[in-house]
Amino acid sequence: MEVTIQKAVLCAVSDDLGKVAGLPVFLAGDDASRQEKARYLARILQATVHDLGDGVLIVVKH
Amino acid sequence: MPHGNSIGLGLLLGALARIAMLRSDYRHYPTYPHSYTSHLFLGFIAALAGSVTVAALLEQEWTAVTFFLLVSQQFREMRSMERDALKAMEDDELVARGSDYIEDIARVFEARYYIVILVSAASAFGFEIGSIWLGLLFGLLSFAVGAFLMVRRRLGDIVTVEPAPVIVQERNIYVGDVFIMNLGLVESREIIQEHALGAILVPKDDNARGTIANPGQRQAIVHDLAAVLGARKDLDTPEFTPMAKRDLKTGRVGVYIVPMEKDQGALLEALRRVPILESARGGALNTRAGRKARKGR
């Protein structure tokens, strides 16, 4: 039986480490690099990126 | 051979009934040649069980009757066979069928064998008490009754399907005024803006509202859409999975898909033709409380 993680926030991409806690966070200063990092993470993890605003993107496995 | 002709007629009509019910569009699985073979073979067995039971009854061979009734019981296995096959493939579908849809398909497959048994038994009985013509008539009548019982309602019968634009508003995606999801990637939002199609299902009455609220029914809708239109999606782009979201204020459902070919007409037609799942069929209006609520309006 294959076991996969579902319905979980896998990691976050943010411009400030203080905005996210309890998750792996990738730091990216500007919009363009946040988008790039989030895109790579989403494709690698087969997950979806959601934008919480205030410079925080989360990568969620649905 | 006594009863040979009646058994022959029952066998023939039963097998023909199974062939007539072997539909092979994308939804009705099997579209696989090996499944054809096994279903035709089992259809033959079902027809044999039906027609021989009549002969055994007339001869008062109770052991044989019991035995063939036992054989008919075996067709209950059909449901689990279909369910297992579809469940096994579920993980490898880009857009899953969902367990409600699988259960619904499996039930239909099981019921088809009971219709074969009914047709072959009815035609064999007609032959025994009258002539080949009476046998044919009984066979046709029972097939018609079976077909009538198996008629499926479609989504187009219970909802109005309206085209609606897919709107990308900052980080949110809407179909018309129905919220679909929050999406972080600009690149994906641009693809959605360019390629996505939307529609809104407006229920015709409160029963319909209950039906399209059912998550299993909505999963069946998006699976069918992806099967017909093709989803522009791979395993690493789950945001392009077609979705059907409910507008809680009105009970309408917004449907979103990023298809391979952008054809609004095909989307609306595919939506209208989605089967209504038995498990999702809303019946609230037919209850005592529902009738009261309707009168009170």
Coordinates of N, CA and C in Angstrom, one line a residue, chain A residues 2 35 38-39 42-44 46-54 57, chain B residues 91 171 181-189 235-240:
Chain A
E2 N 0.5 2.2 -0.9 CA 1.3 3.4 -1.0 C 0.8 4.4 0.0
Q35 N 8.0 33.9 -6.4 CA 7.3 33.1 -7.4 C 8.1 31.9 -7.9
A38 N 8.5 29.2 -5.2 CA 7.3 28.6 -5.0 C 6.9 27.6 -6.2
R39 N 7.2 28.1 -7.4 CA 6.9 27.3 -8.5 C 7.7 26.0 -8.5
A42 N 6.4 23.7 -5.8 CA 5.1 23.1 -6.2 C 5.3 21.9 -7.2
R43 N 6.1 22.2 -8.2 CA 6.3 21.1 -9.2 C 7.0 19.9 -8.6
I44 N 8.0 20.2 -7.7 CA 8.8 19.1 -7.1 C 7.9 18.2 -6.2
Q46 N 4.6 18.2 -6.2 CA 3.3 18.0 -6.8 C 2.2 18.6 -5.9
A47 N 2.4 19.8 -5.6 CA 1.4 20.5 -4.7 C 1.0 21.8 -5.3
T48 N 0.1 22.5 -4.6 CA -0.5 23.8 -5.1 C 0.0 24.9 -4.2
V49 N 0.3 26.1 -4.9 CA 0.7 27.2 -4.1 C -0.5 28.1 -3.8
H50 N -0.6 28.6 -2.6 CA -1.6 29.5 -2.2 C -1.0 30.8 -1.7
D51 N -1.6 31.9 -1.9 CA -1.1 33.2 -1.6 C -1.8 33.7 -0.4
L52 N -1.2 33.8 0.8 CA -1.9 34.3 2.0 C -1.8 35.8 2.1
G53 N -1.1 36.4 1.1 CA -0.9 37.9 1.2 C 0.2 38.2 2.1
D54 N 0.6 39.5 2.2 CA 1.6 39.9 3.1 C 3.0 39.2 2.8
L57 N 3.7 32.8 0.8 CA 3.1 31.8 -0.1 C 3.2 30.5 0.6
Chain B
D91 N -6.0 5.4 -8.4 CA -4.9 6.2 -8.1 C -4.1 6.7 -9.3
R171 N -5.4 37.2 -6.4 CA -5.0 35.8 -6.2 C -6.1 34.8 -6.1
M181 N -11.0 29.0 -5.9 CA -9.8 28.8 -5.1 C -8.9 30.0 -5.0
N182 N -8.0 29.9 -4.0 CA -7.0 30.9 -3.9 C -5.7 30.3 -4.6
L183 N -5.1 31.1 -5.5 CA -3.9 30.5 -6.2 C -2.8 31.4 -6.2
G184 N -1.6 30.9 -5.7 CA -0.4 31.8 -5.5 C 0.4 32.0 -6.7
L185 N 0.5 31.1 -7.6 CA 1.5 31.2 -8.8 C 0.9 32.1 -9.9
V186 N 1.7 33.1 -10.2 CA 1.3 34.0 -11.3 C 1.2 33.3 -12.6
E187 N 2.2 32.4 -12.8 CA 2.2 31.7 -14.1 C 0.9 30.9 -14.3
S188 N 0.5 30.2 -13.2 CA -0.7 29.3 -13.3 C -1.9 30.2 -13.5
R189 N -1.9 31.4 -12.9 CA -3.1 32.3 -13.0 C -3.2 32.7 -14.5
L235 N 0.6 15.6 -13.2 CA 0.6 15.3 -11.7 C 1.2 16.4 -10.9
D236 N 2.1 17.2 -11.6 CA 2.8 18.2 -10.8 C 2.1 19.6 -10.9
T237 N 0.9 19.6 -11.6 CA 0.1 20.9 -11.6 C -1.3 20.6 -11.1
P238 N -1.4 20.3 -9.8 CA -2.8 20.0 -9.3 C -3.7 21.1 -9.4
E239 N -3.2 22.4 -9.5 CA -4.1 23.5 -9.6 C -5.0 23.5 -10.8
F240 N -4.6 22.7 -11.8 CA -5.5 22.7 -13.0 C -6.5 21.5 -12.9

